[in-house]
Amino acid sequence: MQRKLYEQDHEDFRATVREYVEREVLPHRERWDADRMVGGSAWLAAGRQGILGLAVPEEYGGGGVADVRYRSVVIEELARVGAASVNLGFGLQDDIFLPYLLSLATSEQKARWLPGVARGELIGAIAMTEPGAGSDLQGIRTTAVRDGQDWILNGTKTFITNGIAAGLVIVVARTDPSASSHGLSLLMVEHGMPGFERGRKLDKIGLVAQDTAELAFEDVRVPAGNLLGEEGGGFAHLMANLPGERLSIALQALYPARAVLDWTLEYTKERMAFGKPLAAFQNTQFRLADMATELDVVQAYVDNCLRGLNAGELTAVDAAKAKLATTELQQRVVDRCLQLFGGYGYMSEYPVSRAFLDARVQTIYGGTSEIMRTIIGRDVTGMRS
């Protein structure tokens, strides 16, 4: 069945992205893995070619394009070559960090920050997770206390994507200790503010070139003008952006799974066993048939979610279903494909082994599969456990 998500403009944009990937990503991946950091040149080149900051208004140097199908193209092309670390960094920037600025920033804040984001010069991060608070935002202990024209920020964050490279961090802090979820606010912390320190670049089993870090804030003076959105509105702001964030993760699960299947199809057609290609064996064909079918079916739902997000109709439950379905499917696909590669699949020189490790976190971050099931289950039953 022909996929009808994209139009000609999207395919023209795909050619630009593919050229960028081949020139600015593929030659550098081994070095980035060794450095455990995607090079800044990749960000700057993406900014120059209009691959980053797609939704930034033209007046601030961006593409002014709200159609999320263009972001889908970027994710697809990076997934095609197994560039999961780049995909996650760019996805955090354009699908998670940027929407907060576009929807909540004042005109002055937009003029200050958006041009750098569009150029790939200003990398963003969002600091929610703490050593003792992950999916449960009620457990956030980072505090911000008003002192004249400043907020005094104290606390520690962990597992922060883009944490080392970020020049601008949205920090979720408790500004009213007595107000539960209504006591959270979003503060924009900038590189160089005294008391803002980056801790360890965390050593992960996958996504090794993606800089994930610990961040510490000790008596950081954040100007009142760096409050993003409403004081005490942090929880509501976070909830409003969840559908788009989780759909981005869904795409970064589905498209890599598709790429791994493509690599496996090619390998099983070439690899010989008992005098014939692996692809000629019934067991191999059954495995491939199952995966191809599951991917096509889930793809149809995700494409519909993309249309829904463009139309402003994607709900938190819709997005939870997309994330649950795609990330769990990705786990199954990469595991089965690695098995079909046999011993070679266990060798790090084969991209399927990297994909296997990169995929594991997908059912954890952005809300675990258990959280997704809770959201969906409450919607289906109308009951809370």
mmCIF file of C-alpha atoms in Angstrom, residues 2-212:
data_model
loop_
_atom_site.group_PDB
_atom_site.id
_atom_site.type_symbol
_atom_site.label_atom_id
_atom_site.label_comp_id
_atom_site.label_asym_id
_atom_site.label_seq_id
_atom_site.Cartn_x
_atom_site.Cartn_y
_atom_site.Cartn_z
ATOM 1 C CA GLN A 2 1.411 3.360 -1.002
ATOM 2 C CA ARG A 3 2.175 5.698 1.859
ATOM 3 C CA LYS A 4 0.458 9.059 1.323
ATOM 4 C CA LEU A 5 1.878 11.153 4.134
ATOM 5 C CA TYR A 6 4.289 13.324 2.161
ATOM 6 C CA GLU A 7 3.905 15.783 -0.710
ATOM 7 C CA GLN A 8 6.483 16.841 -3.296
ATOM 8 C CA ASP A 9 7.833 19.663 -1.116
ATOM 9 C CA HIS A 10 8.654 17.128 1.577
ATOM 10 C CA GLU A 11 10.495 14.922 -0.903
ATOM 11 C CA ASP A 12 12.461 17.912 -2.206
ATOM 12 C CA PHE A 13 13.428 18.682 1.390
ATOM 13 C CA ARG A 14 14.418 15.030 1.844
ATOM 14 C CA ALA A 15 17.085 15.438 -0.842
ATOM 15 C CA THR A 16 18.589 18.329 1.137
ATOM 16 C CA VAL A 17 18.559 16.333 4.362
ATOM 17 C CA ARG A 18 20.083 13.271 2.696
ATOM 18 C CA GLU A 19 22.919 15.361 1.266
ATOM 19 C CA TYR A 20 23.512 16.858 4.714
ATOM 20 C CA VAL A 21 23.590 13.422 6.360
ATOM 21 C CA GLU A 22 26.064 12.025 3.846
ATOM 22 C CA ARG A 23 28.395 15.022 4.091
ATOM 23 C CA GLU A 24 28.119 16.173 7.712
ATOM 24 C CA VAL A 25 27.144 13.027 9.670
ATOM 25 C CA LEU A 26 28.417 9.788 8.129
ATOM 26 C CA PRO A 27 32.136 10.722 7.994
ATOM 27 C CA HIS A 28 32.221 11.718 11.678
ATOM 28 C CA ARG A 29 30.221 9.104 13.572
ATOM 29 C CA GLU A 30 33.178 7.047 14.810
ATOM 30 C CA ARG A 31 34.913 10.145 16.155
ATOM 31 C CA TRP A 32 31.721 11.324 17.849
ATOM 32 C CA ASP A 33 31.303 7.932 19.494
ATOM 33 C CA ALA A 34 34.879 8.095 20.760
ATOM 34 C CA ASP A 35 34.341 11.634 22.059
ATOM 35 C CA ARG A 36 30.872 10.725 23.383
ATOM 36 C CA MET A 37 29.685 13.970 21.828
ATOM 37 C CA VAL A 38 28.215 15.068 18.498
ATOM 38 C CA GLY A 39 30.446 17.772 17.057
ATOM 39 C CA GLY A 40 29.271 21.365 16.993
ATOM 40 C CA SER A 41 29.954 21.497 13.259
ATOM 41 C CA ALA A 42 26.978 19.175 12.695
ATOM 42 C CA TRP A 43 24.684 21.619 14.494
ATOM 43 C CA LEU A 44 26.015 24.651 12.625
ATOM 44 C CA ALA A 45 25.758 22.923 9.238
ATOM 45 C CA ALA A 46 22.185 21.850 10.022
ATOM 46 C CA GLY A 47 21.367 25.457 10.880
ATOM 47 C CA ARG A 48 22.887 26.764 7.651
ATOM 48 C CA GLN A 49 20.930 24.279 5.553
ATOM 49 C CA GLY A 50 17.603 24.909 7.271
ATOM 50 C CA ILE A 51 17.415 21.456 8.855
ATOM 51 C CA LEU A 52 17.275 22.805 12.416
ATOM 52 C CA GLY A 53 14.788 25.329 13.750
ATOM 53 C CA LEU A 54 12.230 24.542 11.089
ATOM 54 C CA ALA A 55 9.397 26.055 13.129
ATOM 55 C CA VAL A 56 11.310 29.192 14.123
ATOM 56 C CA PRO A 57 9.523 32.168 12.487
ATOM 57 C CA GLU A 58 11.293 33.688 9.504
ATOM 58 C CA GLU A 59 11.724 37.015 11.319
ATOM 59 C CA TYR A 60 14.091 35.208 13.701
ATOM 60 C CA GLY A 61 15.999 33.419 10.941
ATOM 61 C CA GLY A 62 14.107 30.136 10.897
ATOM 62 C CA GLY A 63 12.079 28.310 8.313
ATOM 63 C CA GLY A 64 8.696 29.405 9.631
ATOM 64 C CA VAL A 65 7.353 25.924 8.901
ATOM 65 C CA ALA A 66 4.881 24.452 11.388
ATOM 66 C CA ASP A 67 4.257 21.277 9.350
ATOM 67 C CA VAL A 68 5.736 18.466 11.468
ATOM 68 C CA ARG A 69 6.065 16.245 8.407
ATOM 69 C CA TYR A 70 9.322 18.062 7.639
ATOM 70 C CA ARG A 71 10.660 17.000 11.021
ATOM 71 C CA SER A 72 9.491 13.485 10.206
ATOM 72 C CA VAL A 73 11.671 13.570 7.077
ATOM 73 C CA VAL A 74 14.723 14.610 9.117
ATOM 74 C CA ILE A 75 14.168 11.785 11.605
ATOM 75 C CA GLU A 76 13.696 9.262 8.792
ATOM 76 C CA GLU A 77 16.898 10.219 7.016
ATOM 77 C CA LEU A 78 19.020 10.141 10.164
ATOM 78 C CA ALA A 79 17.477 6.790 11.117
ATOM 79 C CA ARG A 80 18.246 5.387 7.681
ATOM 80 C CA VAL A 81 21.982 5.537 8.447
ATOM 81 C CA GLY A 82 21.699 4.641 12.126
ATOM 82 C CA ALA A 83 22.568 8.126 13.414
ATOM 83 C CA ALA A 84 20.489 7.744 16.569
ATOM 84 C CA SER A 85 22.599 10.063 18.724
ATOM 85 C CA VAL A 86 22.251 12.937 16.267
ATOM 86 C CA ASN A 87 18.552 12.181 15.929
ATOM 87 C CA LEU A 88 18.005 12.402 19.669
ATOM 88 C CA GLY A 89 19.940 15.660 20.011
ATOM 89 C CA PHE A 90 18.133 17.328 17.127
ATOM 90 C CA GLY A 91 14.797 15.897 18.279
ATOM 91 C CA LEU A 92 15.273 17.318 21.758
ATOM 92 C CA GLN A 93 16.052 20.702 20.225
ATOM 93 C CA ASP A 94 13.271 20.963 17.634
ATOM 94 C CA ASP A 95 10.495 18.790 19.068
ATOM 95 C CA ILE A 96 10.825 19.354 22.812
ATOM 96 C CA PHE A 97 12.863 22.464 23.646
ATOM 97 C CA LEU A 98 11.751 24.745 20.803
ATOM 98 C CA PRO A 99 7.963 24.373 21.251
ATOM 99 C CA TYR A 100 8.287 25.818 24.765
ATOM 100 C CA LEU A 101 9.942 28.937 23.384
ATOM 101 C CA LEU A 102 7.466 29.310 20.542
ATOM 102 C CA SER A 103 4.397 28.958 22.765
ATOM 103 C CA LEU A 104 5.543 30.623 25.985
ATOM 104 C CA ALA A 105 8.383 33.092 25.338
ATOM 105 C CA THR A 106 7.787 36.831 25.320
ATOM 106 C CA SER A 107 8.719 38.891 22.259
ATOM 107 C CA GLU A 108 11.917 39.976 24.012
ATOM 108 C CA GLN A 109 12.825 36.396 24.873
ATOM 109 C CA LYS A 110 12.178 35.212 21.334
ATOM 110 C CA ALA A 111 14.359 37.961 19.876
ATOM 111 C CA ARG A 112 17.117 37.039 22.345
ATOM 112 C CA TRP A 113 17.173 33.289 21.829
ATOM 113 C CA LEU A 114 15.447 32.116 18.640
ATOM 114 C CA PRO A 115 18.031 33.398 16.094
ATOM 115 C CA GLY A 116 20.775 31.363 17.788
ATOM 116 C CA VAL A 117 18.544 28.291 17.870
ATOM 117 C CA ALA A 118 17.813 28.617 14.147
ATOM 118 C CA ARG A 119 21.512 28.940 13.303
ATOM 119 C CA GLY A 120 22.486 25.900 15.329
ATOM 120 C CA GLU A 121 24.624 28.097 17.573
ATOM 121 C CA LEU A 122 22.407 27.883 20.646
ATOM 122 C CA ILE A 123 21.673 24.329 21.750
ATOM 123 C CA GLY A 124 18.840 23.784 24.189
ATOM 124 C CA ALA A 125 18.013 21.299 26.922
ATOM 125 C CA ILE A 126 15.169 20.779 29.347
ATOM 126 C CA ALA A 127 16.019 19.814 32.911
ATOM 127 C CA MET A 128 13.159 17.936 34.543
ATOM 128 C CA THR A 129 14.513 14.638 35.856
ATOM 129 C CA GLU A 130 16.228 14.572 39.241
ATOM 130 C CA PRO A 131 18.018 11.776 41.105
ATOM 131 C CA GLY A 132 14.820 11.223 43.100
ATOM 132 C CA ALA A 133 12.176 12.336 40.592
ATOM 133 C CA GLY A 134 11.594 10.929 37.128
ATOM 134 C CA SER A 135 8.104 10.450 35.728
ATOM 135 C CA ASP A 136 6.624 11.771 38.991
ATOM 136 C CA LEU A 137 6.991 15.553 38.724
ATOM 137 C CA GLN A 138 5.482 15.928 42.187
ATOM 138 C CA GLY A 139 8.829 14.753 43.533
ATOM 139 C CA ILE A 140 10.854 17.657 42.130
ATOM 140 C CA ARG A 141 13.045 19.218 44.809
ATOM 141 C CA THR A 142 14.905 21.869 42.818
ATOM 142 C CA THR A 143 13.812 25.208 44.241
ATOM 143 C CA ALA A 144 13.721 28.807 43.081
ATOM 144 C CA VAL A 145 13.165 31.559 45.644
ATOM 145 C CA ARG A 146 12.404 35.132 44.614
ATOM 146 C CA ASP A 147 14.974 37.707 45.679
ATOM 147 C CA GLY A 148 14.214 41.151 44.320
ATOM 148 C CA GLN A 149 14.520 41.036 40.532
ATOM 149 C CA ASP A 150 16.028 37.541 40.533
ATOM 150 C CA TRP A 151 15.220 33.949 41.337
ATOM 151 C CA ILE A 152 17.764 32.058 43.437
ATOM 152 C CA LEU A 153 17.924 28.550 41.976
ATOM 153 C CA ASN A 154 19.216 25.482 43.816
ATOM 154 C CA GLY A 155 19.053 21.819 42.899
ATOM 155 C CA THR A 156 20.425 18.921 40.859
ATOM 156 C CA LYS A 157 19.189 17.378 37.616
ATOM 157 C CA THR A 158 20.230 14.172 35.889
ATOM 158 C CA PHE A 159 19.836 12.300 32.574
ATOM 159 C CA ILE A 160 19.713 15.641 30.731
ATOM 160 C CA THR A 161 19.856 15.250 26.941
ATOM 161 C CA ASN A 162 22.188 17.859 25.335
ATOM 162 C CA GLY A 163 23.316 18.632 28.877
ATOM 163 C CA ILE A 164 26.963 19.298 28.031
ATOM 164 C CA ALA A 165 26.463 21.248 24.799
ATOM 165 C CA ALA A 166 23.428 23.256 25.868
ATOM 166 C CA GLY A 167 23.803 27.011 26.086
ATOM 167 C CA LEU A 168 20.239 27.455 27.305
ATOM 168 C CA VAL A 169 18.408 25.140 29.698
ATOM 169 C CA ILE A 170 14.741 25.135 30.657
ATOM 170 C CA VAL A 171 14.835 24.196 34.343
ATOM 171 C CA VAL A 172 11.746 22.899 36.127
ATOM 172 C CA ALA A 173 11.858 24.285 39.657
ATOM 173 C CA ARG A 174 9.532 24.522 42.635
ATOM 174 C CA THR A 175 8.711 28.191 43.225
ATOM 175 C CA ASP A 176 5.929 27.564 45.760
ATOM 176 C CA PRO A 177 6.619 24.695 48.191
ATOM 177 C CA SER A 178 3.009 24.660 49.417
ATOM 178 C CA ALA A 179 1.265 24.455 46.053
ATOM 179 C CA SER A 180 1.980 20.878 44.922
ATOM 180 C CA SER A 181 1.890 20.674 41.094
ATOM 181 C CA HIS A 182 0.798 24.319 40.888
ATOM 182 C CA GLY A 183 4.046 25.354 42.552
ATOM 183 C CA LEU A 184 6.302 24.499 39.602
ATOM 184 C CA SER A 185 7.730 27.091 37.215
ATOM 185 C CA LEU A 186 10.073 27.092 34.220
ATOM 186 C CA LEU A 187 13.273 29.143 34.405
ATOM 187 C CA MET A 188 15.688 29.751 31.534
ATOM 188 C CA VAL A 189 19.251 29.211 32.729
ATOM 189 C CA GLU A 190 21.993 30.438 30.417
ATOM 190 C CA HIS A 191 25.559 29.247 29.978
ATOM 191 C CA GLY A 192 27.931 31.226 32.164
ATOM 192 C CA MET A 193 25.535 32.066 34.973
ATOM 193 C CA PRO A 194 27.533 31.767 38.232
ATOM 194 C CA GLY A 195 26.618 28.648 40.159
ATOM 195 C CA PHE A 196 25.454 26.706 37.090
ATOM 196 C CA GLU A 197 27.734 23.693 36.766
ATOM 197 C CA ARG A 198 27.732 20.650 34.508
ATOM 198 C CA GLY A 199 28.562 17.391 36.191
ATOM 199 C CA ARG A 200 29.466 14.084 34.602
ATOM 200 C CA LYS A 201 28.913 13.323 30.960
ATOM 201 C CA LEU A 202 27.044 10.111 31.680
ATOM 202 C CA ASP A 203 28.392 6.838 30.294
ATOM 203 C CA LYS A 204 25.515 4.964 28.626
ATOM 204 C CA ILE A 205 25.230 1.542 26.983
ATOM 205 C CA GLY A 206 23.741 3.104 23.844
ATOM 206 C CA LEU A 207 23.423 6.508 22.182
ATOM 207 C CA VAL A 208 27.045 6.993 23.181
ATOM 208 C CA ALA A 209 27.608 10.142 21.077
ATOM 209 C CA GLN A 210 24.621 11.893 22.621
ATOM 210 C CA ASP A 211 25.782 14.067 25.508
ATOM 211 C CA THR A 212 23.650 13.171 28.501
#
